[in-house]
PDB file of C-alpha atoms in Angstrom:
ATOM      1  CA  UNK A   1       4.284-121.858  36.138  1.00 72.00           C
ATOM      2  CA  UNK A   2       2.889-118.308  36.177  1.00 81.00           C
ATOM      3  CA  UNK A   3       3.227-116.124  33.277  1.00 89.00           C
ATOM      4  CA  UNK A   4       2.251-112.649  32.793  1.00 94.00           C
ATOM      5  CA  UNK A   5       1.398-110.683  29.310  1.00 95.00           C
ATOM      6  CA  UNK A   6       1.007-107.436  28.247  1.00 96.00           C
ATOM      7  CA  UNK A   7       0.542-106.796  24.331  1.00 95.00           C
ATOM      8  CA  UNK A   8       0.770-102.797  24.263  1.00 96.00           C
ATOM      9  CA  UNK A   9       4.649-102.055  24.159  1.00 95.00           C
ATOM     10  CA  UNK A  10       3.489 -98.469  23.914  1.00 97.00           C
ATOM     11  CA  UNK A  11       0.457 -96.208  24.464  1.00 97.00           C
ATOM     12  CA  UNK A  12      -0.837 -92.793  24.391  1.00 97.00           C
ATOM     13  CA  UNK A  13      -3.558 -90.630  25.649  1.00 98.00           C
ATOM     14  CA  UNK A  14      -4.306 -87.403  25.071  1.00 98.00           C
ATOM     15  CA  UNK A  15      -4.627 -85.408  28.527  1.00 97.00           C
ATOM     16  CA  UNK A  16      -7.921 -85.984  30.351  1.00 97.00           C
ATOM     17  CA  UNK A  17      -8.773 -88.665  28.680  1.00 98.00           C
ATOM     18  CA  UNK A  18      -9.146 -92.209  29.383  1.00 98.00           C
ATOM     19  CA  UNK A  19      -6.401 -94.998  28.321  1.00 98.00           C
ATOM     20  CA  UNK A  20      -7.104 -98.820  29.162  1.00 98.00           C
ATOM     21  CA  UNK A  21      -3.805-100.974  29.262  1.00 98.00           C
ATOM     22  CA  UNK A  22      -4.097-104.653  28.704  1.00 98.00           C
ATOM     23  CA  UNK A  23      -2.630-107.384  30.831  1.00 98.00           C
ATOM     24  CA  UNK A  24      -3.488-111.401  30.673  1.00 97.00           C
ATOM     25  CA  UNK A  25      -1.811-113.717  33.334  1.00 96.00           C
ATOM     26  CA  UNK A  26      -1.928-117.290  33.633  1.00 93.00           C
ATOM     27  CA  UNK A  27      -1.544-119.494  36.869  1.00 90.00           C
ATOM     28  CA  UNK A  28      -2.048-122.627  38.381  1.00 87.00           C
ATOM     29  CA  UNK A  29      -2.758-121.387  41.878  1.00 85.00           C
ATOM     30  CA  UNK A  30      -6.299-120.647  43.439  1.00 83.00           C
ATOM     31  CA  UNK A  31      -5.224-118.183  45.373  1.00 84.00           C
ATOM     32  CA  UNK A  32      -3.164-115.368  44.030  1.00 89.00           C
ATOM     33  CA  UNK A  33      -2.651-111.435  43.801  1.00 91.00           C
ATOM     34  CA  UNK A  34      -2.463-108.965  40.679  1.00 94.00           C
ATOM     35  CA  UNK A  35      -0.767-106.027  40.419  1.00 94.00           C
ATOM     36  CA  UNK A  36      -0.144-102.302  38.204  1.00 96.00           C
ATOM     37  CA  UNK A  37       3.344-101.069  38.631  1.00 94.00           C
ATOM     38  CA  UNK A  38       3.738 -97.561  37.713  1.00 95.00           C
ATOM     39  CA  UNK A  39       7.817 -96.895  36.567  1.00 92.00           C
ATOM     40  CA  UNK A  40       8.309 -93.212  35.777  1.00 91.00           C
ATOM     41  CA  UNK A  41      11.800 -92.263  34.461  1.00 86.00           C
ATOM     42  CA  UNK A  42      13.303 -92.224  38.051  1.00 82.00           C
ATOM     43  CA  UNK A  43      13.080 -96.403  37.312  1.00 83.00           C
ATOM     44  CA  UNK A  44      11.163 -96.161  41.362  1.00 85.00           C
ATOM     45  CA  UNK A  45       8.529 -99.009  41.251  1.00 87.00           C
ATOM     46  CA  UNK A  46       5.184 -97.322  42.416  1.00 90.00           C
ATOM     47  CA  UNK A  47       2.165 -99.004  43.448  1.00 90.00           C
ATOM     48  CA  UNK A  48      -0.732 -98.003  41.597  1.00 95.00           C
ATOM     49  CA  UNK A  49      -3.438-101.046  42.716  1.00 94.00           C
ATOM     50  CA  UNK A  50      -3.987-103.994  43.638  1.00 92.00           C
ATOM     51  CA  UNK A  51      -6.695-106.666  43.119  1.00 94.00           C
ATOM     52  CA  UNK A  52      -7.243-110.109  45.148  1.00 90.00           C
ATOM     53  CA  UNK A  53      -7.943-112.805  43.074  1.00 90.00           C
ATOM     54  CA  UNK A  54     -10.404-113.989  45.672  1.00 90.00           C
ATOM     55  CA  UNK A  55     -12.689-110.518  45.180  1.00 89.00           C
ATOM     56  CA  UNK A  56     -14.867-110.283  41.938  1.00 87.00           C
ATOM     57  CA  UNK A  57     -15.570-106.455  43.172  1.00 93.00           C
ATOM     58  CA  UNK A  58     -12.650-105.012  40.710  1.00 96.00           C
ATOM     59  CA  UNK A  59     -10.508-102.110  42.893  1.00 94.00           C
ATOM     60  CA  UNK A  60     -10.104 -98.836  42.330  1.00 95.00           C
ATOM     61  CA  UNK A  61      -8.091 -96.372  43.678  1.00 93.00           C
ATOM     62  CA  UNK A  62      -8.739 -92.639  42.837  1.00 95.00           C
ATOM     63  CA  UNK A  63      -8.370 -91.923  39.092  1.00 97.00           C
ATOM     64  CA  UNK A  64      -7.749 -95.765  38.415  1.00 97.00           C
ATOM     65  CA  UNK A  65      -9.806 -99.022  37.985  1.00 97.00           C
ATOM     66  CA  UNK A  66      -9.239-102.581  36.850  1.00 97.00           C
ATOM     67  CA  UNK A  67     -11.549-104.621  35.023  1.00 97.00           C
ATOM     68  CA  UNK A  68     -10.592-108.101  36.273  1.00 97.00           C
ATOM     69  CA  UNK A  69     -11.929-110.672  34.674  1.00 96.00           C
ATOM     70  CA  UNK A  70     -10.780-114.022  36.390  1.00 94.00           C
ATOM     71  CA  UNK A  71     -12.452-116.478  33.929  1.00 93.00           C
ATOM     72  CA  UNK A  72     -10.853-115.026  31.224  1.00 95.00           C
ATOM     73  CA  UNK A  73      -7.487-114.031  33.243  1.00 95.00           C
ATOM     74  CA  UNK A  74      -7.761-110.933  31.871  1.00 97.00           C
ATOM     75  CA  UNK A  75      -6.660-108.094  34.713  1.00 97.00           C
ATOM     76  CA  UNK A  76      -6.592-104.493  32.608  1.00 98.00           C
ATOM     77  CA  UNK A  77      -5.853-100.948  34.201  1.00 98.00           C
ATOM     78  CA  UNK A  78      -8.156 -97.959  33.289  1.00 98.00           C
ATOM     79  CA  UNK A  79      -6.853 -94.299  34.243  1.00 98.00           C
ATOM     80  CA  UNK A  80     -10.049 -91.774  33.567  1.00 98.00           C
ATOM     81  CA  UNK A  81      -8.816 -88.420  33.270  1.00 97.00           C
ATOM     82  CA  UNK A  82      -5.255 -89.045  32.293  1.00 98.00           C
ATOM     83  CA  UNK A  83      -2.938 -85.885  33.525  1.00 97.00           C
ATOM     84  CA  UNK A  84       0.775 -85.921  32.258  1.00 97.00           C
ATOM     85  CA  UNK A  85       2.208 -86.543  35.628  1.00 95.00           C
ATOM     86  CA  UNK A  86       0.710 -90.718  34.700  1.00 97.00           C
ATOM     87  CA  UNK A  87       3.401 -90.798  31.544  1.00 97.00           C
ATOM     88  CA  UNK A  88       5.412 -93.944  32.555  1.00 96.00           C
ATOM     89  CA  UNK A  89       6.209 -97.205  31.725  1.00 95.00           C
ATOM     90  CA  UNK A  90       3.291 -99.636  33.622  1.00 97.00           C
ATOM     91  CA  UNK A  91       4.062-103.128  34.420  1.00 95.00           C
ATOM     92  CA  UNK A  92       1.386-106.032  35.320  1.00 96.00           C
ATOM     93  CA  UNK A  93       2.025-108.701  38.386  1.00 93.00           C
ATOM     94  CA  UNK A  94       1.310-111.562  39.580  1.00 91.00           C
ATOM     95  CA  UNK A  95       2.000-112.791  43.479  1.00 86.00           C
ATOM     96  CA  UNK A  96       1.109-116.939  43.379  1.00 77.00           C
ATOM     97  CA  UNK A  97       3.684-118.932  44.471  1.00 70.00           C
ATOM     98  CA  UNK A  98       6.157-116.240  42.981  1.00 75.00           C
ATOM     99  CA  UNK A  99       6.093-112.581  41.474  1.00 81.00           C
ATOM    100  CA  UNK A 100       5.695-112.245  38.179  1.00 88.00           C
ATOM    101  CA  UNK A 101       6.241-108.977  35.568  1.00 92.00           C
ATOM    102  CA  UNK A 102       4.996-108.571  32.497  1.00 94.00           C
ATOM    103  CA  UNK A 103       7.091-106.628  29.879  1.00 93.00           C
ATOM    104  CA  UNK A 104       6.023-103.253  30.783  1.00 94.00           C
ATOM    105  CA  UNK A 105       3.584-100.297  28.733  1.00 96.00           C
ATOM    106  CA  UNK A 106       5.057 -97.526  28.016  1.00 96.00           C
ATOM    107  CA  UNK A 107       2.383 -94.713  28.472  1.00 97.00           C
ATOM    108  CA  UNK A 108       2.395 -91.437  26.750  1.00 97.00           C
ATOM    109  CA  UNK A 109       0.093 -88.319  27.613  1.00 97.00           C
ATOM    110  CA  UNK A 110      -0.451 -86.009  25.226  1.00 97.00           C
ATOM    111  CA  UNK A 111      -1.091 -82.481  26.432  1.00 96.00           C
TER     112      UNK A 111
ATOM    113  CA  UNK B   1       5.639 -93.849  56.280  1.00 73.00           C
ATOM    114  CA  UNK B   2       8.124 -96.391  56.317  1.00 77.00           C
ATOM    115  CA  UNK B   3       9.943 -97.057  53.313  1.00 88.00           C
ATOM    116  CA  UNK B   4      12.283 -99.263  51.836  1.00 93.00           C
ATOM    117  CA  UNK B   5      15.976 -98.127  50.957  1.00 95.00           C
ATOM    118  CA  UNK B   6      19.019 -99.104  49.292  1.00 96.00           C
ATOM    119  CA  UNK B   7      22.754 -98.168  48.467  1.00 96.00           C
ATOM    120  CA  UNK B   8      24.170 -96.911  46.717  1.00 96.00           C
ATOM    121  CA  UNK B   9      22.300 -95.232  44.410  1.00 94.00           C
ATOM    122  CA  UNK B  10      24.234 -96.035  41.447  1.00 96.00           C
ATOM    123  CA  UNK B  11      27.374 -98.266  41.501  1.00 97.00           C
ATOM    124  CA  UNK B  12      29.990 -98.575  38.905  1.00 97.00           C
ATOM    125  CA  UNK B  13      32.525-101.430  38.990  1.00 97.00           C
ATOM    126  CA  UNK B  14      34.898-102.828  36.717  1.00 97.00           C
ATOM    127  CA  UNK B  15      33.999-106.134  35.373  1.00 97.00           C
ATOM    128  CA  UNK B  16      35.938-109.010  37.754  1.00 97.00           C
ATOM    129  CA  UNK B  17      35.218-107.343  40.847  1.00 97.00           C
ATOM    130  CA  UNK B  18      32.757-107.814  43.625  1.00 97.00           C
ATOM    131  CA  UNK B  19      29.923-105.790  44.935  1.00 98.00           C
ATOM    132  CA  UNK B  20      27.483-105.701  47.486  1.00 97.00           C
ATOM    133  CA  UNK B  21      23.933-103.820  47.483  1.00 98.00           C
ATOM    134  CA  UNK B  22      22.683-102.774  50.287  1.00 97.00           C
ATOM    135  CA  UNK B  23      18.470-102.650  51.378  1.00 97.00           C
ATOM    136  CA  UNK B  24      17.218-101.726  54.655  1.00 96.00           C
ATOM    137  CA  UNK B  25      13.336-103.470  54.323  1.00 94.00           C
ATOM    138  CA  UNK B  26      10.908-101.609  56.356  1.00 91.00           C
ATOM    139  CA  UNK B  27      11.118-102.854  59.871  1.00 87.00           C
ATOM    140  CA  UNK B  28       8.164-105.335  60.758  1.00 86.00           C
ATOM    141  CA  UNK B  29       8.395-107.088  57.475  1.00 89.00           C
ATOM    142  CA  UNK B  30       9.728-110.395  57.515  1.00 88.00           C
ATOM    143  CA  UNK B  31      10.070-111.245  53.573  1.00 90.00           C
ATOM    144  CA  UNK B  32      12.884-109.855  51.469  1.00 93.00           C
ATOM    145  CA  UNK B  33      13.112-110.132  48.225  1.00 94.00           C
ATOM    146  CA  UNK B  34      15.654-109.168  45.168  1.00 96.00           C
ATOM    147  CA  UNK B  35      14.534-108.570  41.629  1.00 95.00           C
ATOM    148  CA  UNK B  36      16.651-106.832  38.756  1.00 96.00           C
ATOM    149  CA  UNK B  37      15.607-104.842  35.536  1.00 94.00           C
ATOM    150  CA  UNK B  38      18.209-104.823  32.456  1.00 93.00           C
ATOM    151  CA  UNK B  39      17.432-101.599  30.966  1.00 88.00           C
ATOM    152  CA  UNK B  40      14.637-101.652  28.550  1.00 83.00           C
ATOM    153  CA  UNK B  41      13.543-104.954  30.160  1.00 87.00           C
ATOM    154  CA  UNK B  42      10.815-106.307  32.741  1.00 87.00           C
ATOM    155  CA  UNK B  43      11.474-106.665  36.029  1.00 91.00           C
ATOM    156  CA  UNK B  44      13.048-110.250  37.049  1.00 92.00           C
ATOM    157  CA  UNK B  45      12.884-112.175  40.711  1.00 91.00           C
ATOM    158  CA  UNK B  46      16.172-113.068  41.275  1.00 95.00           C
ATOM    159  CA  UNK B  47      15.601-114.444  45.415  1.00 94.00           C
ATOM    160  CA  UNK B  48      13.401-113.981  48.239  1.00 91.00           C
ATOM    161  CA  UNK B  49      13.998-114.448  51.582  1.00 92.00           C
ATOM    162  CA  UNK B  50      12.457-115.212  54.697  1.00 90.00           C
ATOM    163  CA  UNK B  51      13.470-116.239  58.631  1.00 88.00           C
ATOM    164  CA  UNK B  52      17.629-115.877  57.872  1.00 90.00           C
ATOM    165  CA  UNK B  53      17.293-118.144  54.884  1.00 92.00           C
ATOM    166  CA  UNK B  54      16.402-118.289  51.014  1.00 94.00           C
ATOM    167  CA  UNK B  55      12.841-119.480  50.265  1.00 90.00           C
ATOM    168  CA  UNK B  56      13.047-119.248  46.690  1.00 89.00           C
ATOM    169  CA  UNK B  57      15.573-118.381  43.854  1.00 91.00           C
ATOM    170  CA  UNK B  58      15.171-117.992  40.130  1.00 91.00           C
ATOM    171  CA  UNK B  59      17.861-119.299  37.874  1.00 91.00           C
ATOM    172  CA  UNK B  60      19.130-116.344  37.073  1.00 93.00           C
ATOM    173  CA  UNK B  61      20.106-116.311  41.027  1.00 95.00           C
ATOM    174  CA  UNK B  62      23.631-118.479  40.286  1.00 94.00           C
ATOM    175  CA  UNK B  63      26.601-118.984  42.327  1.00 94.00           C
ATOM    176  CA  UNK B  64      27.861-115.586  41.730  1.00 96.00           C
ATOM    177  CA  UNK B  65      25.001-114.359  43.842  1.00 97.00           C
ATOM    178  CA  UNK B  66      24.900-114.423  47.481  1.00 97.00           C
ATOM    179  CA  UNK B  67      22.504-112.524  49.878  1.00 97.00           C
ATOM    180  CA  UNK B  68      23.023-112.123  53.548  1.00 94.00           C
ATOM    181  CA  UNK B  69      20.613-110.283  56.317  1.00 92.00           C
ATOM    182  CA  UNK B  70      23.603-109.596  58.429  1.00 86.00           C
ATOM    183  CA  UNK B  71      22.018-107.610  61.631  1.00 87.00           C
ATOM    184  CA  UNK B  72      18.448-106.803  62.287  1.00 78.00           C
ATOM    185  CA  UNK B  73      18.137-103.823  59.381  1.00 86.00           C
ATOM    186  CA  UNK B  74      20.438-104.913  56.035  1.00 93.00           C
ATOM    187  CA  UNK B  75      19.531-107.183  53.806  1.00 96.00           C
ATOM    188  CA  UNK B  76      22.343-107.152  51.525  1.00 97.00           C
ATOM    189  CA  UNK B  77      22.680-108.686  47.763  1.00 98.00           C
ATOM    190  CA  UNK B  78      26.306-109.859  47.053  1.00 98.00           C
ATOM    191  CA  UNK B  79      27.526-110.262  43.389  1.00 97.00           C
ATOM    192  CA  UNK B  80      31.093-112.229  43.535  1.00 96.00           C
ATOM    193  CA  UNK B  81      32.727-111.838  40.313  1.00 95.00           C
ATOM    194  CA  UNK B  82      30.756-109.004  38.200  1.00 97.00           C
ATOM    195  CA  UNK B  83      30.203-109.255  34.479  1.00 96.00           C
ATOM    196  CA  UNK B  84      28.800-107.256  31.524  1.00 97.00           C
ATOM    197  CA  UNK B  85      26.058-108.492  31.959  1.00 96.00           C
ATOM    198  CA  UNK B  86      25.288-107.563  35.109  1.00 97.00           C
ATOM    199  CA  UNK B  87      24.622-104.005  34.639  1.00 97.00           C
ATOM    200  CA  UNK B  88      20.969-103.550  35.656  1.00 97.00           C
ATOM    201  CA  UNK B  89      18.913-101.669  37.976  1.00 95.00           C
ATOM    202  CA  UNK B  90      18.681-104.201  41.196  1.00 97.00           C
ATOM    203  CA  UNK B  91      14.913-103.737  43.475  1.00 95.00           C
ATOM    204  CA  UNK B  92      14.915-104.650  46.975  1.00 96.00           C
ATOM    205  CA  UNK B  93      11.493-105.276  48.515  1.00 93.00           C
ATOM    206  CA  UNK B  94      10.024-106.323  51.256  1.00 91.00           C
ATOM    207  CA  UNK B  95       6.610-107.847  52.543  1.00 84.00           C
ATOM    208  CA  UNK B  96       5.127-108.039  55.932  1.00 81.00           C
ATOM    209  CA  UNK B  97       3.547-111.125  56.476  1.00 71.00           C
ATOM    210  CA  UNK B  98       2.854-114.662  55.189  1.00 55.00           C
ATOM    211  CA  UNK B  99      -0.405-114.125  53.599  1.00 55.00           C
ATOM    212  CA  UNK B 100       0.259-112.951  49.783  1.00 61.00           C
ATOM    213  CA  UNK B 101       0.219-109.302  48.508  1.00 66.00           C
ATOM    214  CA  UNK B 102       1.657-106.179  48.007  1.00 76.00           C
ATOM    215  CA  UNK B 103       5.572-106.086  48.102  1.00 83.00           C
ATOM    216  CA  UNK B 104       6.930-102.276  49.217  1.00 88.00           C
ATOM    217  CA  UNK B 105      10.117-101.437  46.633  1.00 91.00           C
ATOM    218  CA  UNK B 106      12.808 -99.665  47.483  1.00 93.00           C
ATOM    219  CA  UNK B 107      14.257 -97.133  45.057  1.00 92.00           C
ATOM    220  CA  UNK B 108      16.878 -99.394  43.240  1.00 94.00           C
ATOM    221  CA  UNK B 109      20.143 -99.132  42.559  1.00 96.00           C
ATOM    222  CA  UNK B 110      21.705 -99.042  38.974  1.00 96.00           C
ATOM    223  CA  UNK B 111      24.774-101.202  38.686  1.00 97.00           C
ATOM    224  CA  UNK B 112      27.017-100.223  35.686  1.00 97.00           C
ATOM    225  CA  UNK B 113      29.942-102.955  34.818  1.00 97.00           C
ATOM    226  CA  UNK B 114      32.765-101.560  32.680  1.00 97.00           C
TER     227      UNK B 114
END
């Protein structure tokens, strides 16, 4: 079984500033993907990065970076210079044998 | 760059009666997959599908539901006998090849049952 957790319902940033948003997953496979989700209020399910579980070199793409920490199953999302256009809801994932969400954080930026 | 799409955009149907979403994956990928989101709510895997059959299916995925890859483009989701509870926004996606990672969305389509 594969489960997926994220324990911020809701954050907020002010604008250009930098906002960490937790996820923790749990799996029995060896081999497995993660995932952040970006959901803005047009509900389309963006891409924001990925990480292989098979890489200790955490991604980063642009303005954001995971900190994946595979021991610990601890795979959090880190946008530097927050800009208002990143205000969305942010879902965690999981590909082992099957995708897995987490609930979702909802991401405010303040101007 | 290739995209995946779906229709309607937003389908309203009274409860009792059946509908079918439609997805066209992007074209070299060979893994479908359905997931819906009940507003408010996290993103569920209903199905996934691969070489004209289902590989997987959640429970949520019960006889009511049905999906189909009826030509070489559609990969449709079928819902037989809509209820309340139904009314969620329904993801197609789609994945290229066997190895695990990144599924492409498609837009979604909201389902309202009245």
């Amino acid at each position: 079984a594969q489960t997926v957790t994220q324990s911020q319902p809701e954050m907020s940033v002010q604008e250009a500033e930098t906002v960490t948003l937790s996820c923790t997953y749990d799996t029995s496979e060896s081999d497995y993907y993660l995932f952040w989700y970006k959901q803005p209020p047009s509900r389309q399910m963006i891409l924001v990065i990925r990480q292989e579980a098979y890489k200790q070199q955490n991604a980063t793409e642009n303005r954001f970076s995971v900190n994946f920490q595979k021991a610990a199953k601890s795979f959090s999302l880190k946008i530097s210079d927050s800009q208002l256009g990143d205000a969305a809801m942010y879902f965690c994932a999981i590909d082992g044998n099957q995708f897995y969400f987490g609930t979702g954080t909802s991401l405010t930026v303040i101007p | 760059e290739p995209e995946v799409t779906q229709t309607p955009s937003h389908q309203v149907t009274q409860m009792g009666q059946e509908v079918i979403l439609r997805c066209v994956p992007i074209s070299n990928h060979l893994y479908f997959y359905w997931y819906r989101q009940i507003l408010g709510q996290k993103v569920e895997f209903l199905v996934s599908f691969y070489n004209n059959e289902i590989s997987e299916k959640s429970e949520i995925f019960d006889d009511q539901f049905s999906v189909e890859r009826p030509d070489g483009s559609n990969f449709t989701l079928k819902i037989r006998s809509t209820k309340l509870e139904d009314s969620a926004m329904y993801f197609c996606a789609s994945h290229r090849v066997r190895l695990r990672g990144e599924q492409y969305f498609g837009p979604g389509t909201r389902l309202t049952v009245t």
